Each structure stands twice: as structure tokens, then as C-alpha cells.
Amino acid sequence: MKSLLTFKQQKGLSLIEVLLALTVSAMVIVMSTRYFWTANQAANITQATSQIQRITNASYQWLDANRQSDFADITLTALVSANLISANDQTNPWGGTITASVGQSDPTHVRITLASVPQTQCQALVRALATTAYTEISTCTADNTTYWGEF
């Protein structure tokens, strides 16, 4: 009888309480991960948009400084050499390369291409740049992994 009483007086967590605590912890971890992933993707879009705007502005400064009538000779290397952009602006937030070239639809526009952009982010970048006043063309390639726009 004595051993039965000591067993009933023991305090501790039941299996249901432990499972409930684990479930709540897992939900918090999943929600936190999803929030930080979304925030990171939004930051990448913002950074890419800023890079494109800096490169576009630098391209037109380069055009004026070199007294060119179009962008036939433009490269990112030329913009870096002229100290119009930093060397960091040659890599996009997703680790892909950025190139600047003459516009295909109009040689007086600069074409900026970002490689290795994730599919969902490519379309988000197009939407983000749709409101930019100097965007002429903004699209993704057929496989949705390369963004290009003419400005």
C-alpha cells in the first residue's frame, strides 16, 4: 500500500503535455522560418531593383561622359573603370552575373541582364520594376531564370 501512495504523489509531465509542447514548438519554428524566408526574398528583390537603377543611372552618365550616341560599347567593366558603379554591382543578390549591353529594341537604351534568378523571384522583379519610370521592357526568359530589361 505504501508504494501505491508514493506513485500517486509523484509529479511530472504526462505524455500529452510533452506532445503538446513539442507541437507548439514545431509550429513556432515553422512560422519563423517561413517569415524569414519571405523577408529574405523581399530583400533580394529590393537589392536587385536598386542595382538595376544604379546601373541604369551610371549607364546614362557613361553615355554623356563618353559623348556616345548609343550604348554600343557599354559594359559593366567600363562602368566600374569609370568609377560609376562598384565591382559588387556585377553580381546579383542570387549569385548570378549582371551584364549591361546595347538595347535590342532601341540602341539608345541600355539592356541589363541578371542571370540565375529563381523563377518566382524573376516574376516578382518584373512586377517591382513595372513602376519604374524609365523601364522600357522588363521580362524573364522562357525558363524564368534570367531577367532582362531595357531602360
PDB file of C-alpha atoms in Angstrom:
ATOM      1  CA  MET A   1       0.000   0.000   0.000  1.00  0.00           C
ATOM      2  CA  LYS A   2       2.825   2.316   0.792  1.00  0.00           C
ATOM      3  CA  SER A   3       4.348   2.012  -2.706  1.00  0.00           C
ATOM      4  CA  LEU A   4       0.990   2.830  -4.317  1.00  0.00           C
ATOM      5  CA  LEU A   5       0.732   6.095  -2.384  1.00  0.00           C
ATOM      6  CA  THR A   6       4.218   7.267  -3.336  1.00  0.00           C
ATOM      7  CA  PHE A   7       3.481   6.539  -7.002  1.00  0.00           C
ATOM      8  CA  LYS A   8       0.349   8.716  -6.920  1.00  0.00           C
ATOM      9  CA  GLN A   9       2.194  11.582  -5.245  1.00  0.00           C
ATOM     10  CA  GLN A  10       4.891  11.816  -7.906  1.00  0.00           C
ATOM     11  CA  LYS A  11       4.741  14.945 -10.014  1.00  0.00           C
ATOM     12  CA  GLY A  12       5.737  15.056 -13.694  1.00  0.00           C
ATOM     13  CA  LEU A  13       4.621  15.700 -17.225  1.00  0.00           C
ATOM     14  CA  SER A  14       2.219  13.422 -18.939  1.00  0.00           C
ATOM     15  CA  LEU A  15       2.793  12.209 -22.469  1.00  0.00           C
ATOM     16  CA  ILE A  16       0.050  14.527 -23.746  1.00  0.00           C
ATOM     17  CA  GLU A  17       1.707  17.565 -22.164  1.00  0.00           C
ATOM     18  CA  VAL A  18       5.059  16.699 -23.727  1.00  0.00           C
ATOM     19  CA  LEU A  19       3.481  16.194 -27.165  1.00  0.00           C
ATOM     20  CA  LEU A  20       1.591  19.473 -26.866  1.00  0.00           C
ATOM     21  CA  ALA A  21       4.796  21.346 -26.005  1.00  0.00           C
ATOM     22  CA  LEU A  22       6.619  19.755 -28.951  1.00  0.00           C
ATOM     23  CA  THR A  23       3.765  20.609 -31.322  1.00  0.00           C
ATOM     24  CA  VAL A  24       3.699  24.255 -30.243  1.00  0.00           C
ATOM     25  CA  SER A  25       7.495  24.479 -30.560  1.00  0.00           C
ATOM     26  CA  ALA A  26       7.398  22.982 -34.056  1.00  0.00           C
ATOM     27  CA  MET A  27       4.699  25.441 -35.142  1.00  0.00           C
ATOM     28  CA  VAL A  28       6.744  28.401 -33.888  1.00  0.00           C
ATOM     29  CA  ILE A  29       9.836  27.156 -35.732  1.00  0.00           C
ATOM     30  CA  VAL A  30       7.922  26.633 -38.995  1.00  0.00           C
ATOM     31  CA  MET A  31       6.288  30.076 -38.827  1.00  0.00           C
ATOM     32  CA  SER A  32       9.614  31.762 -38.020  1.00  0.00           C
ATOM     33  CA  THR A  33      11.367  30.020 -40.893  1.00  0.00           C
ATOM     34  CA  ARG A  34       8.636  30.979 -43.330  1.00  0.00           C
ATOM     35  CA  TYR A  35       8.714  34.624 -42.165  1.00  0.00           C
ATOM     36  CA  PHE A  36      12.497  34.906 -42.509  1.00  0.00           C
ATOM     37  CA  TRP A  37      12.461  33.212 -45.929  1.00  0.00           C
ATOM     38  CA  THR A  38       9.823  35.665 -47.172  1.00  0.00           C
ATOM     39  CA  ALA A  39      11.702  38.625 -45.712  1.00  0.00           C
ATOM     40  CA  ASN A  40      14.936  37.429 -47.335  1.00  0.00           C
ATOM     41  CA  GLN A  41      13.283  37.097 -50.745  1.00  0.00           C
ATOM     42  CA  ALA A  42      11.777  40.585 -50.471  1.00  0.00           C
ATOM     43  CA  ALA A  43      15.203  41.961 -49.544  1.00  0.00           C
ATOM     44  CA  ASN A  44      16.728  40.292 -52.625  1.00  0.00           C
ATOM     45  CA  ILE A  45      14.112  41.912 -54.889  1.00  0.00           C
ATOM     46  CA  THR A  46      14.761  45.311 -53.305  1.00  0.00           C
ATOM     47  CA  GLN A  47      18.519  44.890 -53.699  1.00  0.00           C
ATOM     48  CA  ALA A  48      18.208  43.793 -57.347  1.00  0.00           C
ATOM     49  CA  THR A  49      15.916  46.732 -58.116  1.00  0.00           C
ATOM     50  CA  SER A  50      18.438  49.124 -56.552  1.00  0.00           C
ATOM     51  CA  GLN A  51      21.280  47.554 -58.531  1.00  0.00           C
ATOM     52  CA  ILE A  52      19.370  47.919 -61.793  1.00  0.00           C
ATOM     53  CA  GLN A  53      18.574  51.554 -61.016  1.00  0.00           C
ATOM     54  CA  ARG A  54      22.233  52.297 -60.142  1.00  0.00           C
ATOM     55  CA  ILE A  55      23.477  50.588 -63.308  1.00  0.00           C
ATOM     56  CA  THR A  56      20.896  52.410 -65.431  1.00  0.00           C
ATOM     57  CA  ASN A  57      21.842  55.799 -63.977  1.00  0.00           C
ATOM     58  CA  ALA A  58      25.554  55.017 -64.345  1.00  0.00           C
ATOM     59  CA  SER A  59      24.998  53.922 -67.952  1.00  0.00           C
ATOM     60  CA  TYR A  60      23.467  57.242 -68.912  1.00  0.00           C
ATOM     61  CA  GLN A  61      26.263  59.098 -67.090  1.00  0.00           C
ATOM     62  CA  TRP A  62      28.786  56.992 -69.031  1.00  0.00           C
ATOM     63  CA  LEU A  63      26.952  57.789 -72.286  1.00  0.00           C
ATOM     64  CA  ASP A  64      27.172  61.532 -71.578  1.00  0.00           C
ATOM     65  CA  ALA A  65      30.796  61.422 -70.384  1.00  0.00           C
ATOM     66  CA  ASN A  66      31.949  59.481 -73.452  1.00  0.00           C
ATOM     67  CA  ARG A  67      29.853  61.541 -75.864  1.00  0.00           C
ATOM     68  CA  GLN A  68      28.316  58.403 -77.306  1.00  0.00           C
ATOM     69  CA  SER A  69      25.130  58.430 -79.358  1.00  0.00           C
ATOM     70  CA  ASP A  70      24.123  54.938 -78.208  1.00  0.00           C
ATOM     71  CA  PHE A  71      25.128  52.118 -75.861  1.00  0.00           C
ATOM     72  CA  ALA A  72      27.018  50.016 -78.452  1.00  0.00           C
ATOM     73  CA  ASP A  73      30.253  49.982 -76.393  1.00  0.00           C
ATOM     74  CA  ILE A  74      28.818  49.722 -72.888  1.00  0.00           C
ATOM     75  CA  THR A  75      29.896  47.022 -70.435  1.00  0.00           C
ATOM     76  CA  LEU A  76      29.828  46.737 -66.663  1.00  0.00           C
ATOM     77  CA  THR A  77      33.624  46.712 -66.739  1.00  0.00           C
ATOM     78  CA  ALA A  78      33.544  50.137 -68.413  1.00  0.00           C
ATOM     79  CA  LEU A  79      31.174  51.431 -65.723  1.00  0.00           C
ATOM     80  CA  VAL A  80      33.401  50.076 -62.933  1.00  0.00           C
ATOM     81  CA  SER A  81      36.529  51.521 -64.611  1.00  0.00           C
ATOM     82  CA  ALA A  82      34.830  54.917 -64.796  1.00  0.00           C
ATOM     83  CA  ASN A  83      34.005  54.644 -61.053  1.00  0.00           C
ATOM     84  CA  LEU A  84      30.299  54.934 -61.803  1.00  0.00           C
ATOM     85  CA  ILE A  85      29.394  51.674 -60.023  1.00  0.00           C
ATOM     86  CA  SER A  86      31.194  49.382 -57.602  1.00  0.00           C
ATOM     87  CA  ALA A  87      32.570  45.978 -58.536  1.00  0.00           C
ATOM     88  CA  ASN A  88      29.897  44.473 -56.235  1.00  0.00           C
ATOM     89  CA  ASP A  89      27.237  45.529 -58.737  1.00  0.00           C
ATOM     90  CA  GLN A  90      28.449  42.853 -61.161  1.00  0.00           C
ATOM     91  CA  THR A  91      26.804  40.081 -59.095  1.00  0.00           C
ATOM     92  CA  ASN A  92      23.077  39.957 -58.365  1.00  0.00           C
ATOM     93  CA  PRO A  93      21.602  39.007 -54.955  1.00  0.00           C
ATOM     94  CA  TRP A  94      21.153  35.381 -56.072  1.00  0.00           C
ATOM     95  CA  GLY A  95      24.826  34.993 -57.010  1.00  0.00           C
ATOM     96  CA  GLY A  96      24.369  35.281 -60.780  1.00  0.00           C
ATOM     97  CA  THR A  97      26.088  37.702 -63.107  1.00  0.00           C
ATOM     98  CA  ILE A  98      24.792  41.056 -64.275  1.00  0.00           C
ATOM     99  CA  THR A  99      25.563  42.355 -67.747  1.00  0.00           C
ATOM    100  CA  ALA A 100      24.930  45.652 -69.493  1.00  0.00           C
ATOM    101  CA  SER A 101      24.679  45.898 -73.267  1.00  0.00           C
ATOM    102  CA  VAL A 102      23.042  47.878 -76.030  1.00  0.00           C
ATOM    103  CA  GLY A 103      19.254  47.628 -76.157  1.00  0.00           C
ATOM    104  CA  GLN A 104      17.931  45.268 -78.814  1.00  0.00           C
ATOM    105  CA  SER A 105      14.743  47.214 -79.445  1.00  0.00           C
ATOM    106  CA  ASP A 106      16.479  50.606 -79.424  1.00  0.00           C
ATOM    107  CA  PRO A 107      20.257  51.249 -79.337  1.00  0.00           C
ATOM    108  CA  THR A 108      19.678  54.386 -77.263  1.00  0.00           C
ATOM    109  CA  HIS A 109      18.500  52.175 -74.388  1.00  0.00           C
ATOM    110  CA  VAL A 110      20.684  50.041 -72.154  1.00  0.00           C
ATOM    111  CA  ARG A 111      19.831  46.356 -71.714  1.00  0.00           C
ATOM    112  CA  ILE A 112      20.532  44.939 -68.245  1.00  0.00           C
ATOM    113  CA  THR A 113      20.508  41.171 -67.741  1.00  0.00           C
ATOM    114  CA  LEU A 114      20.540  39.264 -64.441  1.00  0.00           C
ATOM    115  CA  ALA A 115      21.375  35.545 -64.644  1.00  0.00           C
ATOM    116  CA  SER A 116      20.490  32.771 -62.171  1.00  0.00           C
ATOM    117  CA  VAL A 117      17.374  34.436 -60.791  1.00  0.00           C
ATOM    118  CA  PRO A 118      14.952  31.921 -59.199  1.00  0.00           C
ATOM    119  CA  GLN A 119      11.701  31.518 -61.151  1.00  0.00           C
ATOM    120  CA  THR A 120       9.388  33.059 -58.556  1.00  0.00           C
ATOM    121  CA  GLN A 121      11.793  35.915 -57.940  1.00  0.00           C
ATOM    122  CA  CYS A 122      12.150  36.703 -61.641  1.00  0.00           C
ATOM    123  CA  GLN A 123       8.442  37.439 -61.978  1.00  0.00           C
ATOM    124  CA  ALA A 124       8.497  39.434 -58.718  1.00  0.00           C
ATOM    125  CA  LEU A 125      11.383  41.509 -60.103  1.00  0.00           C
ATOM    126  CA  VAL A 126       9.394  42.255 -63.275  1.00  0.00           C
ATOM    127  CA  ARG A 127       6.477  43.433 -61.108  1.00  0.00           C
ATOM    128  CA  ALA A 128       8.768  45.549 -58.924  1.00  0.00           C
ATOM    129  CA  LEU A 129      10.306  47.292 -61.933  1.00  0.00           C
ATOM    130  CA  ALA A 130       6.957  47.860 -63.665  1.00  0.00           C
ATOM    131  CA  THR A 131       6.519  51.063 -61.666  1.00  0.00           C
ATOM    132  CA  THR A 132       9.959  52.421 -62.555  1.00  0.00           C
ATOM    133  CA  ALA A 133       9.502  55.398 -64.860  1.00  0.00           C
ATOM    134  CA  TYR A 134      12.364  54.562 -67.207  1.00  0.00           C
ATOM    135  CA  THR A 135      11.561  50.880 -67.774  1.00  0.00           C
ATOM    136  CA  GLU A 136      11.004  50.238 -71.489  1.00  0.00           C
ATOM    137  CA  ILE A 137      10.919  46.433 -71.471  1.00  0.00           C
ATOM    138  CA  SER A 138      11.052  44.150 -68.441  1.00  0.00           C
ATOM    139  CA  THR A 139      10.724  40.378 -68.764  1.00  0.00           C
ATOM    140  CA  CYS A 140      12.025  36.922 -67.883  1.00  0.00           C
ATOM    141  CA  THR A 141      13.367  34.349 -70.321  1.00  0.00           C
ATOM    142  CA  ALA A 142      11.249  31.328 -71.247  1.00  0.00           C
ATOM    143  CA  ASP A 143      12.743  29.227 -68.458  1.00  0.00           C
ATOM    144  CA  ASN A 144      12.169  32.103 -65.981  1.00  0.00           C
ATOM    145  CA  THR A 145      15.748  32.037 -64.689  1.00  0.00           C
ATOM    146  CA  THR A 146      17.142  35.109 -66.440  1.00  0.00           C
ATOM    147  CA  TYR A 147      15.747  38.611 -66.096  1.00  0.00           C
ATOM    148  CA  TRP A 148      16.401  41.285 -68.683  1.00  0.00           C
ATOM    149  CA  GLY A 149      15.119  44.776 -69.144  1.00  0.00           C
ATOM    150  CA  GLU A 150      15.772  47.784 -71.329  1.00  0.00           C
ATOM    151  CA  PHE A 151      15.956  51.175 -69.706  1.00  0.00           C
TER     152      PHE A 151
END
